XYZ file of C-alpha atoms in Angstrom:
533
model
C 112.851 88.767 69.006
C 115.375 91.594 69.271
C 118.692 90.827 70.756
C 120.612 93.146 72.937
C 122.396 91.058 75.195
C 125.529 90.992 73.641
C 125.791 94.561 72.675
C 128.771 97.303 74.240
C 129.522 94.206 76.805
C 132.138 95.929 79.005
C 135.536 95.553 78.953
C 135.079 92.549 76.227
C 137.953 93.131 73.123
C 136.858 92.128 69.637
C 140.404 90.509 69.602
C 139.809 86.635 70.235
C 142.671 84.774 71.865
C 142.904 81.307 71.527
C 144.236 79.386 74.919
C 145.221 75.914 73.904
C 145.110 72.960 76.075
C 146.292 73.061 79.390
C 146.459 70.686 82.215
C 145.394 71.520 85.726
C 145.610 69.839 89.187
C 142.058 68.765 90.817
C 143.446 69.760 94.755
C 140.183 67.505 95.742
C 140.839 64.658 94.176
C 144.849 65.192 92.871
C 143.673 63.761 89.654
C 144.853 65.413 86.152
C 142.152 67.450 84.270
C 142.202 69.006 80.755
C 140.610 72.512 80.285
C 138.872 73.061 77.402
C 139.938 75.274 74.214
C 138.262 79.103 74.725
C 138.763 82.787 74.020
C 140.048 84.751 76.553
C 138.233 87.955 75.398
C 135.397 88.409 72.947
C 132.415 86.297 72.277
C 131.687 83.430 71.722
C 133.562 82.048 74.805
C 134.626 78.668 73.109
C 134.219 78.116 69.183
C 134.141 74.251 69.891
C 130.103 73.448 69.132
C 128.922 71.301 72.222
C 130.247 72.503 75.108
C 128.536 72.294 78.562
C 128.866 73.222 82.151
C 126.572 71.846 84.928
C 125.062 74.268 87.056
C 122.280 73.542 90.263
C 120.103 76.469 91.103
C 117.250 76.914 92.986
C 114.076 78.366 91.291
C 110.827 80.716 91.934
C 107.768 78.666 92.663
C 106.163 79.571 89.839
C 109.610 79.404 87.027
C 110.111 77.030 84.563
C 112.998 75.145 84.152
C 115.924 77.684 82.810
C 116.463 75.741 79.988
C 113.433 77.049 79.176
C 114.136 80.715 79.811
C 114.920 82.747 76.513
C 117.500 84.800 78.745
C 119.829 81.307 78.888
C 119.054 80.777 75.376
C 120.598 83.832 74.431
C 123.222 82.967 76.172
C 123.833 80.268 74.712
C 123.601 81.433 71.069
C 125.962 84.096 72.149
C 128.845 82.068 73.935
C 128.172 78.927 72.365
C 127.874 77.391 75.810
C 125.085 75.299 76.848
C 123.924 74.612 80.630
C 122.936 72.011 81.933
C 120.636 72.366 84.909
C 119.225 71.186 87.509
C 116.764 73.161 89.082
C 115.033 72.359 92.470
C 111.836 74.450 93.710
C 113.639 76.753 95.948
C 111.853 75.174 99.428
C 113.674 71.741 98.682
C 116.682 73.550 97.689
C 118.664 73.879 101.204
C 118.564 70.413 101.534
C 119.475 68.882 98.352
C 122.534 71.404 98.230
C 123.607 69.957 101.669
C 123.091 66.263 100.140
C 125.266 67.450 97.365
C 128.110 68.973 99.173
C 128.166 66.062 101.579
C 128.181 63.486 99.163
C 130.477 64.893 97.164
C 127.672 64.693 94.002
C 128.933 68.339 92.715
C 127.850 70.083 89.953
C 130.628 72.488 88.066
C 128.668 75.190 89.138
C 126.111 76.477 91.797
C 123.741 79.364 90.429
C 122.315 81.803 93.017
C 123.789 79.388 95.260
C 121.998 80.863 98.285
C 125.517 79.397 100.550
C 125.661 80.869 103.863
C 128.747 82.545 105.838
C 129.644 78.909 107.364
C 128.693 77.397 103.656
C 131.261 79.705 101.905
C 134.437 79.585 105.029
C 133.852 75.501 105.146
C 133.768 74.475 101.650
C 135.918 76.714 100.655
C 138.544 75.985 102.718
C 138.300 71.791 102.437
C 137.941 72.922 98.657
C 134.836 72.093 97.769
C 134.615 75.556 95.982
C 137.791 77.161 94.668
C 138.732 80.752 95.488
C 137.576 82.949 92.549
C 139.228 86.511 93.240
C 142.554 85.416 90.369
C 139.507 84.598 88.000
C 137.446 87.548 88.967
C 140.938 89.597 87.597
C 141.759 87.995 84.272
C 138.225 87.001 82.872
C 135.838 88.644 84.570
C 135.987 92.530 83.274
C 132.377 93.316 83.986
C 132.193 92.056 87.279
C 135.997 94.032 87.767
C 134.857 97.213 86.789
C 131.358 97.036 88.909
C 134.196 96.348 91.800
C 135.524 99.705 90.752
C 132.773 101.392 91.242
C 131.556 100.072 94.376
C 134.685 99.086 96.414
C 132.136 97.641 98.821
C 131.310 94.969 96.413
C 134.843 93.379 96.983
C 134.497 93.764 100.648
C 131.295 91.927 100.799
C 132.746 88.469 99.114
C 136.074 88.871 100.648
C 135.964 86.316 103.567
C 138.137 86.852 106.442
C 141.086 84.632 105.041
C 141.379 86.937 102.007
C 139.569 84.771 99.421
C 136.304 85.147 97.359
C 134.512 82.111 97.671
C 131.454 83.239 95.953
C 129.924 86.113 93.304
C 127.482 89.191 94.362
C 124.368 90.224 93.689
C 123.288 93.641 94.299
C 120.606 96.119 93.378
C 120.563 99.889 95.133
C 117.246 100.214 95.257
C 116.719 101.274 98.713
C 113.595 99.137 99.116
C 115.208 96.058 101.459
C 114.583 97.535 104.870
C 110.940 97.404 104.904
C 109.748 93.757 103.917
C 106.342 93.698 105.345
C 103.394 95.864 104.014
C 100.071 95.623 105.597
C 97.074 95.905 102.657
C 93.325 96.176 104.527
C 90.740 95.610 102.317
C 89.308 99.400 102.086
C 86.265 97.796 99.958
C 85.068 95.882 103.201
C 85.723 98.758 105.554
C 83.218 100.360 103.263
C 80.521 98.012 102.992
C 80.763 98.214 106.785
C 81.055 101.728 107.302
C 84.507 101.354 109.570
C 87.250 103.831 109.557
C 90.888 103.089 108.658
C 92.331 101.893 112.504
C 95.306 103.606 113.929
C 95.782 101.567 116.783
C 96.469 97.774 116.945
C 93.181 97.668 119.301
C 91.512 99.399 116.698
C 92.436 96.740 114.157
C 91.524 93.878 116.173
C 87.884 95.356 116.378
C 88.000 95.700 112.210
C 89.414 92.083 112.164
C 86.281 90.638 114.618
C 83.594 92.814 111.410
C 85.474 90.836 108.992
C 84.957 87.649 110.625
C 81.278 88.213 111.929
C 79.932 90.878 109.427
C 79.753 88.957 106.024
C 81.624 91.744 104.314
C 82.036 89.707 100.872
C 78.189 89.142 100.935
C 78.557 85.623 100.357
C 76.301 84.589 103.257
C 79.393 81.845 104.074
C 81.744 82.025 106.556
C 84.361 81.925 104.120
C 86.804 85.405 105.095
C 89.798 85.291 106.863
C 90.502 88.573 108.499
C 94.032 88.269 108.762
C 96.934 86.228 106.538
C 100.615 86.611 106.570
C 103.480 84.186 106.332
C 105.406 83.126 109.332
C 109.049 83.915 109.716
C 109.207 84.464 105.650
C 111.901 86.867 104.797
C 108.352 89.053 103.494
C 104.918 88.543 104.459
C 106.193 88.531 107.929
C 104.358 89.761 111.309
C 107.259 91.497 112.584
C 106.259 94.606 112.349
C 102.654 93.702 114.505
C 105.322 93.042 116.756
C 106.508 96.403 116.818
C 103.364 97.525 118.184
C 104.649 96.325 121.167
C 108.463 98.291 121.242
C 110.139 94.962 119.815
C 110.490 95.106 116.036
C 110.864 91.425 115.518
C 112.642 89.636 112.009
C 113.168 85.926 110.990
C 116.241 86.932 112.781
C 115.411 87.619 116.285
C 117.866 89.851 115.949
C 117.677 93.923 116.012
C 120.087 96.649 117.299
C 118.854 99.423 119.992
C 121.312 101.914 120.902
C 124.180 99.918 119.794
C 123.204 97.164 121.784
C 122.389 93.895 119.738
C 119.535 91.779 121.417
C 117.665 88.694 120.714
C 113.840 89.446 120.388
C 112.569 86.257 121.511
C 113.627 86.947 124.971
C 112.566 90.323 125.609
C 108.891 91.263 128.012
C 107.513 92.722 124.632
C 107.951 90.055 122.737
C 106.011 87.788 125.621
C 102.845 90.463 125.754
C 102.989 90.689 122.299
C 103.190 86.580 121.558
C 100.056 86.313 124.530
C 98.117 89.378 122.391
C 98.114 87.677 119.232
C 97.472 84.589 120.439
C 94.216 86.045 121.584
C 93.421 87.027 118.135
C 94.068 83.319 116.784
C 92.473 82.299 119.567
C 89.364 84.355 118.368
C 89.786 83.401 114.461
C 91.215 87.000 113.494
C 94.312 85.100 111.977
C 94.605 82.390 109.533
C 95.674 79.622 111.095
C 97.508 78.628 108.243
C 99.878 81.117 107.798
C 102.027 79.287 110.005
C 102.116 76.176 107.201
C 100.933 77.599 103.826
C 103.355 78.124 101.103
C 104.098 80.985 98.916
C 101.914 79.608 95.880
C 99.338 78.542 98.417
C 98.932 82.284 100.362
C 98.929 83.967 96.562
C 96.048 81.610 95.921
C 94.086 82.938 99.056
C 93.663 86.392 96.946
C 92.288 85.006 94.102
C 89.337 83.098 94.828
C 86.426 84.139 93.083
C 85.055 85.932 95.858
C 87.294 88.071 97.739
C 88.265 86.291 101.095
C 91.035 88.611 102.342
C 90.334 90.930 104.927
C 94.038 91.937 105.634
C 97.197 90.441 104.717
C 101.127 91.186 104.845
C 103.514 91.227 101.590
C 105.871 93.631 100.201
C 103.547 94.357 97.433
C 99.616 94.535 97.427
C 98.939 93.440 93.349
C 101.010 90.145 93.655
C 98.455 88.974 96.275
C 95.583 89.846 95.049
C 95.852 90.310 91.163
C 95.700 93.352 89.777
C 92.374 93.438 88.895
C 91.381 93.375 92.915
C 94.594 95.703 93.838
C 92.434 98.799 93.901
C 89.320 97.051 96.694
C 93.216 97.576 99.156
C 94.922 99.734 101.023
C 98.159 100.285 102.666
C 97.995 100.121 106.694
C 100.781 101.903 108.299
C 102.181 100.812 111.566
C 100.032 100.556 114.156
C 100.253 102.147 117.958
C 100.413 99.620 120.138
C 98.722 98.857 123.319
C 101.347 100.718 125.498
C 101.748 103.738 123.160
C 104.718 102.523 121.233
C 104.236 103.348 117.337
C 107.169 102.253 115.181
C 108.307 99.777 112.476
C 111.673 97.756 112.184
C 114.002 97.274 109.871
C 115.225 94.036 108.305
C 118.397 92.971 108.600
C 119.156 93.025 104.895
C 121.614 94.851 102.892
C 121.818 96.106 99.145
C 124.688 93.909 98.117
C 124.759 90.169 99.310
C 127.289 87.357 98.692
C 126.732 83.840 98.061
C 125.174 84.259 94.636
C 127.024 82.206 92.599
C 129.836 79.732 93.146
C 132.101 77.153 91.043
C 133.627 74.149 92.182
C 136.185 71.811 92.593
C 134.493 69.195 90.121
C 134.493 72.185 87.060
C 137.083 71.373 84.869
C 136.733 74.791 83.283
C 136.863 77.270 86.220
C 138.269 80.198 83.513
C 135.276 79.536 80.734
C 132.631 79.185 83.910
C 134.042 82.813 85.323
C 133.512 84.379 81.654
C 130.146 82.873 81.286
C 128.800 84.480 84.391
C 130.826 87.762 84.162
C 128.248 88.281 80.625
C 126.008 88.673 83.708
C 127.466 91.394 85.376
C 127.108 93.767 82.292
C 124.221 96.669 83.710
C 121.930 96.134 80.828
C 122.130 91.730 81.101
C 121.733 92.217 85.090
C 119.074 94.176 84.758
C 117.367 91.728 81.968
C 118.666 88.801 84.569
C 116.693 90.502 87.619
C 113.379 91.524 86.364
C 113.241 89.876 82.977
C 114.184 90.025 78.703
C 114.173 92.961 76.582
C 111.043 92.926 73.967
C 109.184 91.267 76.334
C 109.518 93.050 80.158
C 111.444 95.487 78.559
C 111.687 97.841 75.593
C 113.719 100.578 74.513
C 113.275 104.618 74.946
C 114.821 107.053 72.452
C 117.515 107.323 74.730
C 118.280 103.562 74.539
C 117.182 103.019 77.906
C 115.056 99.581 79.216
C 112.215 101.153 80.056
C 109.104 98.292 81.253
C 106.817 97.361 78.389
C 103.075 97.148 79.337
C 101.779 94.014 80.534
C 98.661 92.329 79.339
C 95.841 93.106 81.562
C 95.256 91.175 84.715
C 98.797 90.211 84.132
C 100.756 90.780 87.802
C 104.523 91.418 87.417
C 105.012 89.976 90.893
C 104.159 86.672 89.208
C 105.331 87.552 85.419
C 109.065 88.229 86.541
C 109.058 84.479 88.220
C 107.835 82.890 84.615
C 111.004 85.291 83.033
C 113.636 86.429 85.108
C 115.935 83.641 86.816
C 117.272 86.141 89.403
C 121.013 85.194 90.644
C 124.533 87.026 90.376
C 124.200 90.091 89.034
C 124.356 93.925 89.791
C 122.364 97.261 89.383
C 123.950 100.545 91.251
C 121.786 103.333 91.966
C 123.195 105.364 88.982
C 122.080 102.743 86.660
C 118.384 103.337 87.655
C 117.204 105.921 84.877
C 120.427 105.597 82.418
C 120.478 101.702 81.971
C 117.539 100.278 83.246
C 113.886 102.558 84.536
C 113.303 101.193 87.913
C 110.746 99.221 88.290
C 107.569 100.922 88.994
C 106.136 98.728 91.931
C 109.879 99.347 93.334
C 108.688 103.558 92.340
C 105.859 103.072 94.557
C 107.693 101.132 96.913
C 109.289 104.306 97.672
C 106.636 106.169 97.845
C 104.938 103.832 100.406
C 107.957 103.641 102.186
C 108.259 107.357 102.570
C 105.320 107.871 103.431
C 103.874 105.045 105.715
C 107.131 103.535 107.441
C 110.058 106.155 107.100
C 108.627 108.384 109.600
C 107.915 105.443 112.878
C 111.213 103.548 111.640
C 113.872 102.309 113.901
C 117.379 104.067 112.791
C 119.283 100.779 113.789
C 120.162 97.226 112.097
C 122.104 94.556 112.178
C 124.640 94.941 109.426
C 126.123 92.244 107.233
C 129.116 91.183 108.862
C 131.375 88.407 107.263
C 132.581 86.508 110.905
C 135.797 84.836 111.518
C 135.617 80.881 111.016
C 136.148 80.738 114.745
C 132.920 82.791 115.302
C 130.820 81.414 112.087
C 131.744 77.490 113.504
C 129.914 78.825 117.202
C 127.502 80.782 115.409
C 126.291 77.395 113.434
C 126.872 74.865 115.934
C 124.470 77.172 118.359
C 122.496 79.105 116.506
C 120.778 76.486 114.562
C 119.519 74.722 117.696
C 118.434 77.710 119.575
C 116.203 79.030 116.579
C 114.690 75.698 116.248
C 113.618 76.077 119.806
C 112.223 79.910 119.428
C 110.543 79.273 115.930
C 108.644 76.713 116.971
C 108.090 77.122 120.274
C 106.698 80.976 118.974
C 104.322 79.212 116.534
C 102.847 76.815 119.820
C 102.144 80.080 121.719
C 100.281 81.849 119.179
C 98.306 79.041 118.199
C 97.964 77.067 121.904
C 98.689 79.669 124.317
C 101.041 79.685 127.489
C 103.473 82.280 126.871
C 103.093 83.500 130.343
C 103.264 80.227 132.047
C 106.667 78.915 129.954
C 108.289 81.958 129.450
C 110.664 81.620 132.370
C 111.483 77.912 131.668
C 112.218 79.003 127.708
C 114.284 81.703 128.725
C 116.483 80.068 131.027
C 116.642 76.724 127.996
C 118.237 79.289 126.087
C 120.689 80.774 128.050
C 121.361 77.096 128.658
C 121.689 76.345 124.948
C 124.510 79.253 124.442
C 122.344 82.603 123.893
C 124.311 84.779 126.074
C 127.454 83.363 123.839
C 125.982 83.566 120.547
C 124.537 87.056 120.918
C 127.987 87.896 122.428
C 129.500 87.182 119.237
C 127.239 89.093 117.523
C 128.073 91.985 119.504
C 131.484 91.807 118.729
C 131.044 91.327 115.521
C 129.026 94.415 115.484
C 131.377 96.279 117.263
C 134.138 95.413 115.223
C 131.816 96.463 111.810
C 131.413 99.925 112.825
C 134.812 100.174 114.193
C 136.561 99.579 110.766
C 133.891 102.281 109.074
């Protein structure tokens, strides 16, 4: 296999420097710790065979191990640094980290870390996880000169005290806002000579054929009209929501006119929680898309006989295959029973934090910050995000990754989780057609976006603010609580019904559980955002 991982690395000198032995003092634990021999510049990072860092990460539901991951081999051969990690399936992963941090079990290093806000101010000020913004100067050149070029990268891991606690990740795609694409099966409307609905009434009547009409031509009732995945960050049924004039997000949280309010307690969101109980009521929804997993919903789309009338994803192929993409179609938003016609946006942003951060147990904090700046070249993050060169990836005349063709029947929803480990790295818009083609589901993406969702979109969104201590200790201590209460107590009315007879009772539990304070920090924070723009 072709190597290019190591080639033009930014900012790397073929000058090595040798740092010798140095002692350091563990703040955790005031013990004395040797650092290890390594180069300060050039590759490989330590000449010393044998060296190894430990690093937790979460993984894909469908990734190996990364040990098994040619990317990290590569690596390896090229800093002469070998990992050693533990990965845990990425729905287990929030609460092993927890048991880690709390028991003080730390490895030197966690990989797209996934810490929160209150994870990053909390550990990082008992020192659990050492400030990395001295490191990010001396050894990390790539990650320095991406900083360069998008000052807003620094402002993004900068917490409120000043320090970087943790990496980025970013990728300027322009795809995050709209999470939630509605496919229909267009094959089925066929069969049963129905129209594409407009209107969420409309739907409902195309969801009852599905159920009642045999559309598959089975002769089993075997379809399910309807699938999504509950308060998933995709797959979500915010946007049926929105039918209603409440965009709703795993959030609860959306912006109208400046004004930040919590979903969960609006009128909309009560008609629209009594509506679609109605249609689970009536067996238009799956009731298990308030307990499947992701491997478990992708398997719904692949039986041998199509069973999905309708489902929600960001992407239609990694449901259903490839080979069954072309029976679907995209359903825009929907106009709802009072007239409104619109679609929300999430709450995400292009550049995140959290993606990578070392610890107070890492001995080698200087060779772990030159091992993941390799990542932040544009050529390694994009080979990091969707997957290797020679395999994903091939080469134009120009030089530029361009995507190789898959085999066929081969999804590259599902490919890039068997290839790509994901975690701290970073792809600006300008390195979309000079470095790296975009990816062309993310090319249609656009398209679809344009096309279906631009034009009914809400112009507002929570933005990602980095709170004060003060604020991120009241956010956690109520928020967590409070969305225990809506999540579930959402999922009871939809499947069991009384909405209408509880809502008063819920609504008052929360104000009594701190929602007019929580969302009042949010408002400030929001306030303050766009006041510093």
């Amino acid at each position: 296999m072709k190597r290019n991982v190591s080639k033009a690395w930014l900012g790397l000198s073929a000058g090595i420097v040798a740092l010798g032995l140095t002692a350091c003092s563990d703040e955790s634990s005031g013990e004395e710790k040797e650092s290890a021999e390594f180069n300060s510049e050039g590759l490989p990072i330590v000449e010393e065979d044998g060296f190894t860092l430990e690093f937790v990460s979460p993984k894909a539901p469908l990734a190996p191990d990364f040990d098994e991951m040619v990317i990290f081999d590569w690596l390896e051969e090229d800093t002469n640094i070998t990992i050693d990690w533990t990965n845990i399936p990425a729905d287990a992963y929030e609460e092993r980290k927890n048991l880690m941090l709390a028991g003080g079990e730390l490895p030197d290093a966690f990989y797209n870390a996934s810490f929160s806000d209150n994870d990053l101010v909390t550990y990082g000020q008992n020192g659990t996880i050492i400030p990395l913004e001295d490191l990010i100067e001396e050894y990390a050149p790539n990650l320095s000169a991406r900083m360069e070029e998008r000052p807003e990268l620094r402002s993004v891991v900068t917490a409120p005290d000043g320090h970087i606690y943790s990496l980025p990740s970013a990728e300027e795609a322009g795809i995050g806002d709209f999470p939630n694409f509605l496919s229909i099966n267009t094959k089925w409307l066929d069969e049963l000579g129905l129209d594409m609905p407009e209107t969420l009434d409309e739907y409902g009547d195309v969801l009852r054929a599905f159920r009642d009409e045999d559309p598959n031509n089975t002769g089993k009732d075997d379809t399910i009209p309807l699938s999504f995945m509950y308060n998933f960050w995709t797959g979500n049924m915010g946007d049926l929501y929105a039918s209603f004039g409440v965009p709703n997000n795993p959030d609860y949280r959306i912006v109208r006119d400046g004004e930040v309010l919590f979903t969960a307690v609006q009128p909309e969101f009560k008609e629209a929680t009594a509506y679609f109980h109605e249609w689970v009521e009536e067996g238009l929804i799956d009731e298990e898309s308030f307990t499947h997993d992701v491997s478990q919903y992708f398997a719904k789309g692949k039986t041998e006989d199509a069973r999905l009338g309708s489902y929600i994803w960001w992407e239609t192929e990694e449901i259903v295959g490839p080979d069954r993409a072309g029976d679907y179609a995209l359903l825009g938003p929907l106009e709802g029973p009072n007239g409104h016609h619109m679609v929300g946006r999430a709450n995400a942003s292009d550049m995140g934090r959290g993606a990578f951060v070392i610890t107070s147990a890492n001995e080698n904090p200087e060779i772990t910050m030159r091992w993941v700046d390799q990542l932040y070249d544009p050529e390694m993050s994009a080979q990091i995000n969707w997957g290797p060169e020679d395999d994903v990836f091939e080469r134009d005349e120009n030089g530029t990754l361009v995507w190789a063709e898959l085999e066929e029947g081969v999804s590259m929803g599902e490919y890039r989780q068997l290839v790509a480990p994901n975690g701290p790295s970073v792809i600006l818009a300008e390195h979309f057609g000079t470095v790296v083609e975009m990816d062309p589901r993310a090319k249609q993406r656009l398209l679809d976006i344009q096309e279906y969702y631009e034009p009914y979109a809400v112009d507002e969104k929570y933005p990602n603010i980095f709170f004060e201590p003060e604020e991120l200790q009241r956010i956690n201590r109520l928020q967590t609580d409070i969305m225990n209460v809506v999540e579930e107590r959402q999922a009871l009315w939809l499947m069991n019904g009384g909405v209408e007879e509880e809502w008063d009772d819920f609504v008052a539990q929360l104000n009594q559980m701190g929602l007019e304070e929580l969302m009042q920090i949010y408002q400030d924070g929001y306030d303050r955002f766009y006041e510093n723009q």
